[in-house]
Every structure is written in structure tokens, then in C-alpha cells.
């Protein structure tokens, strides 16, 4: 090896030792090796909304000037398309208001399924929002002719963030509501429309992230009203720094009717609290990026919010620290039942120490309140509603279930998250997280009380690094749909083909996968027979695997005495490696430099022997080793090497001459006996 090459390897070693420590995925699968389906068209861009309809097997994609409908089973099959473009007159009028020609298109930014099966779609329409309905009848989707005003439902500006959800036929939205984008509101639309007060103590420079509905009445012992939760970031009113952004969770009650006199057509149940995900440097704040709500069907209070956070909110960042934190619904409810904050005359917000006896809005209306005559928010006293108006902030902070993040990453910034409930062969349920980032990758991760969080694998879904904007999961079919601004990808979350042996299959502890003893393949456990398949998610015990007699790869290599040589070791996983020399663990020394991709060996005569590179994985205190490659090293001195090379040359010359004579003899005999 040249001296310059050895020097480069030394630099790589130093860089690898000095890099930030973070949780590594067990395996990294690059784009060329991921089994996926891709939908992309030359004029398909600015993808701005996605809707999965499992009941009709369709995937709806909202983009600039069009709605594309794809088959949910195979997104490469386009079933329909609606062009919803802006007239030249509307576009010209929009441009007179200092908007660019791109901004003055119609971006389909909202799509929701209503209770009657129709799909509500809204587009920005040259800064003049409009809504319509799609209907699925007789295997075909059509668009109704009657259009609705979309102002206040979606932002005028297609680049503005907003959050929305539909419960039944009721639409809830949170975002900017005017042409300039300077007024932000959290609203309920329809017959009993409500919105937030336009005061900074309610919302101050908010960035709306996500909205979730919790059916609390379903399991409440006192029939407490359902809740709508809004996750956002905003400038903290309780801090001395005027520019410090904090993560928030806000809550309103579903049956809120507004006040009779005070807070007319305004929320009377709006409360908010600081949402904390502690990681990063001391004093830094974490900003929520996305939220997934996994509702517990047995007890809604045990439901969990999974959220991604970042210390750097800029989408263009490629090296910012991120994390995943989880929050129990009952813990959030408890914070909203706590103490209020109040604003002092001098400005700072402090704990409210006065008396406030009304249970509303600490809890939404329940049987106890109804028994006292408070059946709706309009029955709440004006004095209580005035208190609510001036005290939207709670004192207590919402903290994660574990007190810390489940996962922390220091590579590309986490963006979207979805969670799937997976039933293993033993009947246990496991929550599998799929976390996207701003470089086009998705990580598959699980968390358990026993061994904490672990990333099973990371998958490169898009060849070019780009932010993943949407992540949708069809649990029924086991398909994950991921989108950027210009493309859609479909991936089976139950693909177990990357585990090529029983040992790989079991030790990965992928809840989706098990080893099929009949076929000799790693396959999905969903719907499989327990008698033919094995799986061990507790400790990855590979002792139950059938015996394997695969030959080990041994490479004979001759090294020159005292000349450094690089012995590469590149496993198909990201697991740490360990070197074994003639039956003993190889320790670092001046002659043996170990790092993550191989070994630099500067040999002496005592270094002859068998070198084995193993991956090392510890599961529940049990160490698993797997040989990646073996080198049978022999040492030659310079002079001996020269004599050996000379001798080899002579042998090759003699053998070559002998072969040439044989060929000439065969040709001679052929021509001699030719008729």
C-alpha cells in the first residue's frame, strides 16, 4: 500500500473516533437494493397533500393544478386524474398583487374523507382558496360541480404550514386565514364555527404542526367530552427572551359552543402547555416536527402520541440533531387539570396563586357538571369565561413517558412519523415506528421496556437526497407510502427478503419477520402458521435455528515484513466489528490499527496466522458473533519475496513453453492425418 493511502486511512480513523455518538441503524439499505414501487411524471411537482382510502383501494395525490388517483396495491397504475387549474385571468390578477407566477397556481393542500364517504378537497387557486367534493360511485371518482369558498380553511399561500382534521363531517383547521398570512387561528368550521382569540397570549407567531382527535368519551367513567389536540411551535410568552420558540400542545373540547356573552364564537376550552423533549445541549429547546396518534382501543387514556423533534427547524439542514419522544394521553390530561399561569403587570408570566374553583375548562364537560346544570359551554359563568380568556397557559410541562427520548439521531433531520401495531407469533403486540428524514431515508425502529429503543434498519427510498413531505401507512395491506415534492414511493413493511439466513432473521428481532422452516426463508409472520415458523423477539436466540454448514470465506494473503497493509471488512450491517487472531481477540497496538471498516496490519513474523473479522451484537446480555471474512496471512521478507517472484516467473515460463509445444504438436498431427 502507498504511504499516501495509509495516511488517508489514518485520517478516516481519527474522524470516525471524533464524530458524535448516536444510535445507529442495524442495517442500511441503499436505493438500488430496496424493493419498492415508484410513481413519477415529468410534469408532476409540488405534491402538497396525500390521502389513503383503504375502503376503495385508492391513493389520492394532490399537487399543483391536479389530483392524481393511484391504485393502493400498485402505485405505478394510475386510475384517474383531475386537472384543476387556474384561469389565465385569475393568474394575472394574482400576479398584480406581487405574487410570482408559480405561487399563483392552484395547489391542492387539503384532502379529507367525510362521514358520508365524500372527499373534501381544497386548493389555493391563485391566493383565492376554493373547495370541492370528490365522490366515488360505481368504481369511478367524479367531482361535484358546486364549489365552496375555501378562505379560512386553508392558507392563501401554498408555502404556509397548517394543520387540519375531519371528525364526522366537521372540519378543524389551524393556520393563517388572511391574504397576507399575518393572522393565525385555530378554528372549527360549519354550523357552530369557533376560533381562537386574536391575542398573543393565545397564539404568538405559531407554526402549526399536527392535529389529532381523541375519543375520550368512549372509555370515560363520567362521560367526559371528546378532545381535539393541536401540536405547534410558537414564541414562548412565559420566557424573558422574546424570540425563544417552544413546542406546545393545545386542547379544545369537541362540544364547545362558545360563550353566551363572553367569548362568543370563540373557544371557551382552549388551553395550552409546554411540550418538552429533552435532548441536545443544555439550554437548547426542541421543536416538534410531526405527531402520530396511536389510540388504545381498550382504554383511550393509555393512547400514545409519537412525535419527532429537532433542535434545528430549518428544512435545508442536513446535519442537525433529532429525536423521537412519546407522550401518554392521560399525562397530557393531567397537565391540563393543573395550575394556570398568569401575566403580571410587569410582563412576565408566573404561577396563578388566586382561587379558581370551576372544573371547566381543566376538564371538558362531564356528568358531574351536567348534574350541576352546566350542559354546554354557554352555561359556564361569564366570570369563569373571562378567567379562561386571560389564562390559556398551564404551569406544568408535558414530559415524555420515559423522561427522555426513545431515539436520538445526529444525521439528517427527522421529519414524519407513522406507527404500526404488529402482532408477533406469540400474540404480543409491538409498536413499530417508521421515521423519515430530510434526505430521503426512512428508519424502521422499535422500543421496549427491556432494551430500550433500537433501529432495525434504514432504507433509502429516493435516490437523490430530498425531504420526505408525507408518510402514510396502510396497516391492513402492510404498505407504506412516502412522498417528496415530485415523487411517490410504495414499500412493503413486511418485506423480509433482506434477511438471508435464519440467524440474520432471528437476531434482527424484526416483529414483521420469522424463519419459515418449510421454505428455508425469512418471511412475514402475518397470517403464517406457528407450527412452520420460528421467531424470537425477546433475546434473538439463534439456537432454535436449523444447523447450517455454510463454508467460511478464507482469503490467502502474502504480506511484506514491516510494510503496512489494509485488510478490509465490510459487513452487510452497521454492527461493530471485532478481529480475532489465531483464536484470540486482537487488541489495538502499533502494528494492529483497528477501525470500523477494517484492519491496518504492519506485520512481523509473529503476525502470521488466521485473522477473522466478526460482527458483534449483544442482545439481552448475550453476545452474538458472525464471521464476515477471514484472512490467512503469510509473511515474506523483501529478498525472499523477490526470489519467490523470480522462481514463480521461471515456473510460469516453463509451463507456458510446454503448453505451446503441446498445441503445435496437436496442430501438426491434425494436418498430417487430414484426408
XYZ file of C-alpha atoms in Angstrom:
675
model
C 0.000 0.000 0.000
C 1.243 3.512 -0.855
C 2.167 5.840 2.006
C -0.480 8.384 0.915
C -3.198 5.725 1.084
C -2.139 4.713 4.590
C -2.176 8.376 5.658
C -5.715 8.761 4.309
C -6.860 5.772 6.331
C -5.345 7.295 9.472
C -7.387 10.465 8.830
C -10.540 8.391 8.463
C -9.792 6.686 11.764
C -9.391 9.999 13.570
C -12.589 11.375 12.013
C -14.579 8.301 12.973
C -13.363 8.449 16.568
C -14.206 12.148 16.898
C -17.712 12.000 15.424
C -20.834 12.382 17.553
C -22.154 9.231 19.114
C -25.741 8.374 18.184
C -27.976 5.368 17.770
C -27.021 3.609 14.554
C -29.432 1.593 12.428
C -28.569 -2.093 12.485
C -28.597 -2.185 8.691
C -28.504 0.460 5.926
C -30.195 -0.468 2.646
C -29.439 1.747 -0.323
C -31.891 2.717 -3.051
C -30.710 0.084 -5.549
C -31.372 -2.714 -3.041
C -34.805 -1.580 -1.793
C -37.766 -3.394 -3.305
C -40.176 -0.524 -3.955
C -42.597 0.935 -6.484
C -42.110 4.483 -7.753
C -44.555 6.921 -9.354
C -43.099 9.954 -11.062
C -44.081 12.028 -14.092
C -42.233 14.847 -15.897
C -44.938 17.444 -15.108
C -45.730 16.115 -11.641
C -44.428 18.511 -8.983
C -45.247 20.434 -5.812
C -47.004 17.480 -4.232
C -48.894 19.057 -1.341
C -51.417 16.534 0.064
C -51.958 12.771 0.313
C -55.000 10.685 1.227
C -55.171 6.898 1.672
C -58.579 5.325 1.047
C -58.327 1.684 2.057
C -62.074 1.128 1.589
C -61.894 1.781 -2.157
C -58.227 0.823 -2.685
C -57.133 4.243 -3.931
C -54.330 6.680 -3.143
C -55.182 10.344 -3.778
C -52.314 12.738 -4.524
C -52.835 16.499 -4.522
C -50.283 18.536 -6.463
C -50.041 21.744 -8.460
C -53.116 22.021 -10.682
C -54.097 18.377 -10.486
C -55.359 15.477 -8.386
C -53.912 12.094 -9.339
C -55.521 8.829 -8.202
C -53.322 5.735 -7.973
C -54.010 2.103 -7.153
C -53.297 1.452 -3.485
C -51.955 -2.019 -4.361
C -49.639 -0.742 -7.086
C -48.991 2.992 -7.327
C -47.434 2.620 -10.761
C -51.012 2.143 -12.027
C -52.782 5.485 -12.368
C -56.567 5.066 -12.314
C -57.744 8.671 -12.775
C -56.635 12.277 -12.943
C -58.389 15.608 -12.393
C -56.884 18.799 -13.766
C -57.847 21.704 -11.516
C -56.021 24.678 -12.957
C -56.284 28.429 -12.559
C -57.673 30.556 -15.372
C -55.334 32.996 -17.067
C -57.474 35.858 -15.749
C -57.181 34.691 -12.120
C -53.460 34.118 -12.520
C -52.913 37.591 -13.972
C -54.915 39.185 -11.152
C -52.876 37.263 -8.587
C -49.617 38.500 -10.119
C -50.760 42.105 -9.786
C -50.651 41.527 -6.011
C -46.861 40.935 -6.092
C -47.115 37.146 -6.245
C -44.937 35.018 -8.511
C -46.315 33.030 -11.435
C -45.575 29.795 -9.513
C -47.412 30.979 -6.386
C -50.446 31.897 -8.494
C -51.241 28.278 -9.428
C -53.800 26.056 -7.700
C -52.082 23.863 -5.087
C -54.260 21.073 -3.651
C -53.248 21.350 0.005
C -56.176 19.677 1.809
C -57.908 16.309 1.295
C -60.115 14.643 3.927
C -62.723 11.892 3.888
C -66.087 12.992 5.280
C -68.513 10.807 7.216
C -70.675 10.268 4.114
C -67.732 8.964 2.063
C -67.158 12.118 0.039
C -63.687 13.642 -0.111
C -63.277 17.315 0.743
C -60.516 18.859 -1.391
C -59.285 22.450 -1.189
C -56.853 24.355 -3.389
C -55.112 27.716 -3.092
C -56.427 28.903 -6.531
C -54.145 31.887 -7.106
C -54.392 33.140 -3.500
C -58.195 32.774 -3.565
C -58.806 29.393 -1.798
C -61.615 27.178 -3.034
C -63.010 23.765 -2.008
C -64.946 20.986 -3.752
C -66.023 17.384 -3.157
C -64.973 14.139 -4.839
C -67.487 11.258 -4.985
C -66.736 7.576 -5.580
C -69.583 5.806 -7.370
C -69.645 2.629 -9.471
C -65.883 2.278 -9.390
C -65.224 5.832 -10.602
C -64.388 9.130 -8.917
C -66.195 12.300 -10.003
C -66.003 15.917 -8.829
C -69.148 17.783 -7.790
C -69.939 21.000 -9.642
C -70.839 23.080 -6.572
C -67.691 24.725 -5.247
C -67.260 26.287 -1.811
C -65.289 29.231 -0.533
C -62.058 27.919 0.996
C -60.910 31.105 2.719
C -60.027 30.403 6.315
C -59.928 26.656 5.701
C -56.506 26.619 4.096
C -53.841 29.347 3.847
C -53.858 31.585 0.765
C -50.123 30.958 0.376
C -49.227 27.400 -0.757
C -45.944 27.601 1.175
C -47.586 28.215 4.565
C -47.767 25.347 7.072
C -51.145 24.427 8.515
C -52.838 21.544 10.319
C -56.287 20.059 9.794
C -58.544 17.114 10.574
C -62.096 15.978 9.960
C -64.283 14.381 12.623
C -67.522 13.129 11.123
C -68.352 15.937 8.731
C -66.782 18.676 10.864
C -63.566 20.314 9.675
C -60.956 21.669 12.104
C -58.056 23.764 10.813
C -55.138 25.731 12.237
C -53.156 28.173 10.122
C -53.103 31.605 8.533
C -56.524 32.893 7.466
C -55.834 36.132 5.553
C -54.182 37.080 2.269
C -51.021 38.419 3.896
C -50.686 35.358 6.151
C -50.360 37.610 9.180
C -53.384 36.314 11.122
C -53.296 32.786 12.543
C -56.247 30.916 14.010
C -57.318 27.510 15.300
C -60.865 27.004 14.005
C -63.850 24.728 13.787
C -65.878 25.208 10.614
C -69.545 24.588 9.964
C -72.805 25.487 11.659
C -71.264 26.122 15.098
C -67.984 27.658 13.951
C -65.455 28.737 16.581
C -61.947 30.181 16.542
C -59.171 31.363 18.837
C -58.925 34.906 20.137
C -56.558 37.137 18.135
C -54.340 37.925 21.110
C -50.684 36.952 21.632
C -51.344 35.114 24.906
C -53.361 32.541 22.898
C -51.103 32.241 19.823
C -47.839 34.108 19.282
C -46.111 33.561 15.944
C -47.365 29.959 15.704
C -46.194 27.287 13.297
C -48.970 24.695 13.114
C -47.732 21.093 13.026
C -50.446 18.499 13.550
C -53.973 17.978 14.856
C -55.403 14.828 16.496
C -58.834 13.771 17.752
C -59.199 11.739 20.962
C -62.475 9.909 21.584
C -62.252 10.296 25.369
C -65.982 9.757 25.942
C -65.670 6.190 24.701
C -63.991 4.952 27.884
C -64.542 7.821 30.324
C -66.155 6.809 33.626
C -68.037 10.133 33.777
C -68.758 10.639 30.043
C -66.264 13.450 29.645
C -66.458 15.185 26.276
C -64.046 14.290 23.455
C -60.981 16.446 22.813
C -59.118 17.880 19.842
C -55.351 18.338 20.312
C -53.241 20.782 18.324
C -49.438 20.490 18.241
C -47.490 23.598 17.287
C -44.431 25.713 17.946
C -44.653 29.356 18.943
C -42.737 32.140 20.645
C -42.921 31.465 24.361
C -44.842 34.128 26.269
C -43.534 32.877 29.624
C -39.836 33.409 28.844
C -37.704 36.519 29.183
C -36.315 36.008 25.679
C -38.760 37.417 23.156
C -37.566 35.219 20.296
C -37.382 31.794 22.001
C -39.618 29.252 20.271
C -41.187 26.414 22.260
C -43.191 23.331 21.413
C -46.807 23.319 22.523
C -49.789 21.031 22.804
C -53.162 22.821 22.875
C -56.575 21.317 23.595
C -60.206 22.199 22.941
C -63.404 20.274 23.708
C -65.391 18.815 20.816
C -68.774 20.063 22.107
C -67.551 23.591 22.850
C -70.326 26.016 21.768
C -68.553 29.248 22.652
C -69.763 31.644 25.332
C -73.185 33.206 25.654
C -71.782 36.739 26.166
C -68.053 36.429 26.809
C -66.072 34.535 24.126
C -68.933 34.482 21.642
C -67.989 32.331 18.623
C -64.642 31.732 20.352
C -63.247 28.655 22.060
C -64.057 28.551 25.752
C -61.969 25.409 26.327
C -58.670 26.461 24.720
C -55.679 25.586 26.908
C -52.043 25.051 26.008
C -48.922 23.671 27.683
C -45.196 23.410 27.009
C -44.341 20.101 25.282
C -40.830 19.034 26.254
C -38.477 16.529 24.625
C -35.154 16.900 26.481
C -32.064 16.290 24.349
C -29.144 18.223 22.917
C -27.030 20.826 24.655
C -28.114 22.317 27.944
C -30.376 25.292 27.391
C -31.407 24.273 23.878
C -35.084 23.836 23.019
C -36.616 21.047 20.959
C -39.176 21.886 18.282
C -41.869 19.394 17.327
C -41.894 18.389 13.641
C -44.651 15.780 13.342
C -47.050 13.762 15.537
C -48.712 10.354 15.171
C -51.550 9.328 17.497
C -51.797 5.635 18.352
C -55.162 5.223 20.032
C -55.620 2.400 22.545
C -58.860 0.601 21.723
C -59.275 -0.752 25.276
C -58.596 2.458 27.195
C -58.213 5.749 25.362
C -56.309 7.276 28.304
C -53.478 4.827 27.558
C -53.214 6.129 23.990
C -49.803 7.454 22.953
C -48.641 10.418 20.901
C -45.401 9.738 18.990
C -43.602 12.939 17.986
C -40.441 13.858 16.097
C -38.367 16.810 17.302
C -35.408 18.766 16.032
C -33.014 21.289 17.513
C -32.760 22.986 14.127
C -36.086 23.708 12.419
C -34.612 24.641 9.039
C -35.668 22.047 6.394
C -32.426 22.645 4.477
C -30.306 21.416 7.368
C -28.555 18.114 6.671
C -26.732 17.682 9.968
C -28.984 18.578 12.874
C -29.833 16.558 15.937
C -33.292 14.998 16.091
C -35.273 12.809 18.458
C -38.487 10.850 18.946
C -40.456 11.356 22.156
C -43.720 9.745 23.278
C -46.494 11.107 25.489
C -49.377 9.359 27.187
C -52.799 10.946 26.744
C -53.556 10.630 30.458
C -50.352 12.571 31.288
C -51.394 15.417 28.992
C -54.854 15.451 30.560
C -53.261 15.667 33.997
C -51.254 18.743 32.957
C -54.445 20.462 31.779
C -56.037 19.730 35.164
C -53.183 21.522 36.947
C -52.323 25.104 37.791
C -52.632 28.082 35.451
C -50.039 30.707 34.590
C -50.952 34.398 34.804
C -49.430 37.561 33.366
C -48.073 40.099 35.828
C -48.289 43.859 35.461
C -44.580 43.987 34.687
C -44.921 41.449 31.877
C -43.555 38.018 32.955
C -45.921 35.084 33.376
C -45.942 33.389 36.779
C -47.948 30.725 38.553
C -51.527 31.792 39.332
C -51.985 31.675 43.113
C -55.538 33.006 43.360
C -58.713 30.993 43.700
C -60.422 29.322 40.764
C -62.922 26.629 41.722
C -64.659 25.820 38.433
C -63.631 22.458 36.944
C -64.091 23.931 33.448
C -62.007 24.022 31.262
C -59.473 21.888 33.152
C -61.721 19.035 32.095
C -64.261 19.076 29.309
C -67.931 18.878 30.323
C -68.795 15.620 32.085
C -71.656 14.066 34.075
C -70.723 15.912 37.282
C -71.002 19.278 35.526
C -74.197 18.282 33.756
C -75.732 17.381 37.136
C -74.972 20.947 38.270
C -76.654 22.447 35.215
C -73.578 23.027 33.063
C -74.612 21.103 29.937
C -72.782 23.251 27.377
C -70.128 25.952 27.430
C -72.890 28.555 27.219
C -73.918 27.562 30.735
C -70.497 28.487 32.152
C -70.449 31.746 34.144
C -69.120 34.856 32.378
C -66.636 35.374 35.214
C -65.192 31.903 34.573
C -65.037 32.508 30.828
C -63.231 35.801 31.403
C -60.697 33.898 33.510
C -60.301 31.343 30.695
C -59.736 34.124 28.169
C -56.886 35.611 30.230
C -55.286 32.328 31.352
C -54.710 29.988 28.369
C -51.306 28.721 29.567
C -50.779 25.874 32.042
C -47.918 25.873 34.523
C -46.875 22.226 34.290
C -44.773 20.920 31.399
C -45.786 17.832 29.395
C -42.862 15.403 29.655
C -42.177 12.158 27.750
C -43.302 8.794 29.103
C -39.722 7.638 29.682
C -38.494 11.061 30.815
C -36.237 11.155 27.753
C -36.405 10.456 24.006
C -36.884 6.942 22.667
C -34.413 7.614 19.885
C -31.860 10.327 19.154
C -30.210 10.814 15.764
C -27.478 13.198 14.651
C -27.617 12.676 10.885
C -30.366 14.107 8.642
C -33.245 15.811 10.424
C -36.273 13.668 11.320
C -39.454 14.775 9.571
C -42.531 12.495 9.513
C -43.504 9.545 11.695
C -46.111 6.773 11.494
C -46.545 3.811 13.841
C -47.854 0.327 13.128
C -49.212 -2.174 15.662
C -47.681 -5.540 14.807
C -48.723 -8.860 16.345
C -45.863 -11.356 16.706
C -46.142 -15.146 16.614
C -46.604 -15.303 20.390
C -49.616 -12.966 20.202
C -47.806 -9.976 21.719
C -48.194 -6.524 20.161
C -45.234 -4.381 19.180
C -45.308 -0.758 18.058
C -43.067 -0.309 15.022
C -42.087 3.263 14.136
C -41.286 4.478 10.633
C -39.387 7.762 10.806
C -38.500 9.744 7.689
C -35.809 12.374 7.333
C -34.893 15.275 5.077
C -32.516 13.200 2.944
C -34.998 10.690 1.547
C -34.438 7.862 4.062
C -36.862 6.071 6.377
C -35.870 4.304 9.588
C -37.745 1.310 10.999
C -37.468 1.298 14.794
C -38.993 -0.345 17.864
C -38.877 0.380 21.555
C -39.322 -1.944 24.507
C -39.044 -1.586 28.265
C -36.371 -4.296 28.337
C -33.714 -2.999 25.948
C -34.913 0.489 25.020
C -35.011 1.844 21.503
C -33.322 0.240 18.520
C -33.336 0.958 14.815
C -33.824 -2.273 12.904
C -32.872 -0.784 9.547
C -32.842 2.376 7.469
C -33.999 2.439 3.852
C -33.094 4.892 1.116
C -36.434 5.484 -0.617
C -35.300 8.226 -3.001
C -32.075 8.166 -4.986
C -31.445 11.908 -4.712
C -31.302 13.414 -1.188
C -34.544 15.327 -0.645
C -37.013 15.959 2.182
C -39.824 13.457 2.686
C -43.015 15.508 2.956
C -45.657 12.863 3.689
C -45.666 9.403 5.226
C -48.847 7.322 5.170
C -49.368 3.730 6.288
C -51.944 1.163 5.265
C -51.836 -1.286 8.188
C -54.331 -3.589 6.539
C -52.167 -4.240 3.481
C -48.811 -3.595 5.126
C -47.844 -0.857 2.669
C -46.009 2.376 3.404
C -46.458 5.377 1.095
C -43.830 8.094 1.106
C -43.691 11.279 -0.944
C -41.401 14.132 -1.809
C -42.419 17.186 -3.820
C -42.034 15.284 -7.103
C -42.438 11.542 -6.498
C -44.379 8.846 -4.623
C -42.920 5.590 -3.334
C -44.667 2.419 -2.182
C -42.898 -0.022 0.122
C -43.992 -3.247 1.796
C -43.230 -3.028 5.515
C -43.444 -6.839 5.644
C -40.543 -7.428 3.250
C -38.247 -9.904 4.991
C -36.138 -10.905 1.974
C -33.115 -8.912 3.164
C -32.552 -11.469 5.936
C -30.791 -14.233 4.009
C -30.257 -16.746 6.821
C -32.094 -17.963 9.895
C -29.509 -16.301 12.136
C -29.977 -12.945 10.397
C -33.746 -13.318 10.515
C -33.977 -14.025 14.233
C -31.226 -11.826 15.615
C -32.613 -8.742 13.832
C -35.767 -9.135 16.002
C -37.972 -7.597 13.329
C -41.589 -8.008 14.552
C -42.771 -8.463 10.964
C -40.438 -11.389 10.197
C -39.848 -15.002 11.167
C -37.976 -18.022 9.773
C -40.118 -20.420 7.778
C -38.671 -23.886 8.357
C -40.565 -25.391 5.421
C -39.311 -22.972 2.760
C -35.989 -22.107 4.397
C -36.719 -18.395 4.004
C -37.296 -15.386 6.237
C -40.907 -14.384 5.657
C -43.727 -12.247 7.056
C -45.412 -13.705 10.145
C -48.783 -12.089 9.336
C -51.199 -14.946 8.686
C -48.448 -17.578 8.954
C -48.731 -20.851 10.857
C -46.996 -21.007 14.238
C -46.042 -24.618 13.523
C -43.915 -23.843 10.465
C -42.357 -20.557 11.573
C -39.996 -19.524 14.374
C -39.437 -16.061 15.851
C -37.732 -14.732 18.984
C -38.164 -11.033 19.721
C -37.040 -11.243 23.347
C -33.355 -12.084 23.034
C -32.881 -13.149 19.394
C -31.817 -16.658 20.419
C -30.465 -18.294 17.260
C -30.088 -21.674 18.949
C -33.505 -22.644 17.619
C -32.297 -22.194 14.020
C -31.641 -25.294 11.892
C -27.936 -26.198 11.751
C -26.011 -24.562 8.943
C -22.817 -25.807 7.300
C -22.050 -22.877 5.032
C -18.304 -22.701 4.211
C -16.462 -19.656 5.525
C -14.705 -17.347 3.075
C -10.943 -17.628 3.668
C -8.546 -15.477 1.661
C -4.844 -16.367 1.458
C -2.733 -13.226 1.546
C 1.041 -12.676 1.470
C 2.317 -9.582 3.267
C 5.756 -7.989 3.224
C 7.565 -7.667 6.528
C 7.135 -4.210 8.165
C 5.039 -2.847 5.258
C 1.540 -1.641 6.266
C -1.369 -3.371 4.542
C -5.101 -2.720 4.768
C -7.378 -5.742 5.351
C -10.947 -4.628 4.589
C -14.034 -5.879 6.441
C -17.388 -4.679 5.094
C -20.361 -6.444 6.721
C -23.871 -6.030 5.329
C -24.965 -4.475 8.620
C -23.850 -1.455 10.654
C -22.867 -3.597 13.629
C -19.471 -3.088 15.281
C -16.720 -5.473 14.237
C -14.095 -7.349 16.194
C -10.908 -9.020 14.949
C -9.800 -12.446 16.100
C -6.203 -13.581 15.542
C -5.411 -17.292 15.869
C -8.190 -17.871 18.394
C -7.743 -14.692 20.499
C -9.348 -11.245 20.372
C -7.000 -8.858 18.590
C -6.202 -5.776 20.659
C -5.051 -2.427 19.211
C -1.279 -1.979 19.010
C 1.264 -0.065 16.904
C 1.231 -2.976 14.444
C -2.555 -3.531 14.573
C -4.727 -0.464 13.977
C -8.436 -1.281 14.218
C -11.315 0.784 12.906
C -14.865 0.324 11.649
C -14.076 -0.758 8.071
C -11.050 -2.979 8.541
C -7.575 -3.502 9.934
C -4.232 -1.891 9.117
C -1.573 -4.539 9.721
C 2.149 -3.760 9.786
C 3.371 -7.343 10.155
C 6.249 -9.025 11.869
C 7.000 -12.750 11.593
C 4.865 -13.372 14.697
C 1.813 -11.995 12.894
C 1.367 -14.979 10.603
C -1.917 -16.829 11.056
C -5.669 -16.672 10.652
C -7.405 -13.268 11.019
C -11.186 -13.340 11.386
C -13.426 -10.283 11.217
C -16.682 -10.794 13.161
C -19.732 -8.622 13.633
C -20.617 -8.365 17.316
C -24.171 -7.930 18.554
C -25.240 -8.034 22.195
C -28.889 -8.871 22.874
C -30.132 -9.196 26.457
C -26.560 -9.700 27.666
C -25.899 -12.469 25.139
C -23.105 -11.865 22.619
C -23.672 -12.984 19.047
C -20.706 -13.203 16.671
C -20.853 -13.727 12.929
C -17.766 -14.185 10.752
C -17.686 -11.730 7.851
C -14.320 -12.578 6.285
C -11.124 -14.484 7.140
C -7.570 -13.838 6.030
C -4.828 -16.488 6.142
C -1.776 -14.214 6.457
C 1.747 -15.295 5.497
C 4.764 -13.000 5.956
C 7.571 -12.654 3.412
C 10.834 -10.678 3.714
C 11.754 -8.406 0.804
C 14.637 -10.592 -0.527
C 12.702 -13.802 -0.052
C 9.736 -12.219 -1.797
C 11.986 -11.255 -4.742
C 13.373 -14.826 -5.016
C 9.878 -16.235 -4.786
C 8.668 -13.912 -7.532
C 11.705 -14.890 -9.719
C 11.036 -18.566 -9.108
C 7.361 -18.111 -9.928
C 8.349 -16.366 -13.193
C 10.579 -19.243 -14.222
C 7.852 -21.770 -13.472
C 5.300 -19.787 -15.474
C 7.766 -19.552 -18.445
C 8.404 -23.297 -18.458
C 4.715 -24.147 -18.197
C 3.877 -21.679 -20.956
C 6.512 -23.114 -23.277
C 5.316 -26.658 -22.604
C 1.709 -25.695 -23.388
C 2.801 -24.007 -26.657
C 4.673 -27.138 -27.764
C 1.604 -29.254 -26.989
C -0.610 -27.001 -29.100
C 1.859 -27.113 -32.045
C 2.038 -30.909 -31.800
C -1.753 -31.217 -31.869
C -1.972 -28.961 -34.957
C 0.784 -30.969 -36.718
C -0.950 -34.295 -36.024
C -4.265 -32.824 -37.228
C -2.850 -31.655 -40.586
C -0.863 -34.890 -41.036
C -3.945 -37.100 -40.734
C -6.274 -34.739 -42.599
C -7.755 -36.547 -45.662
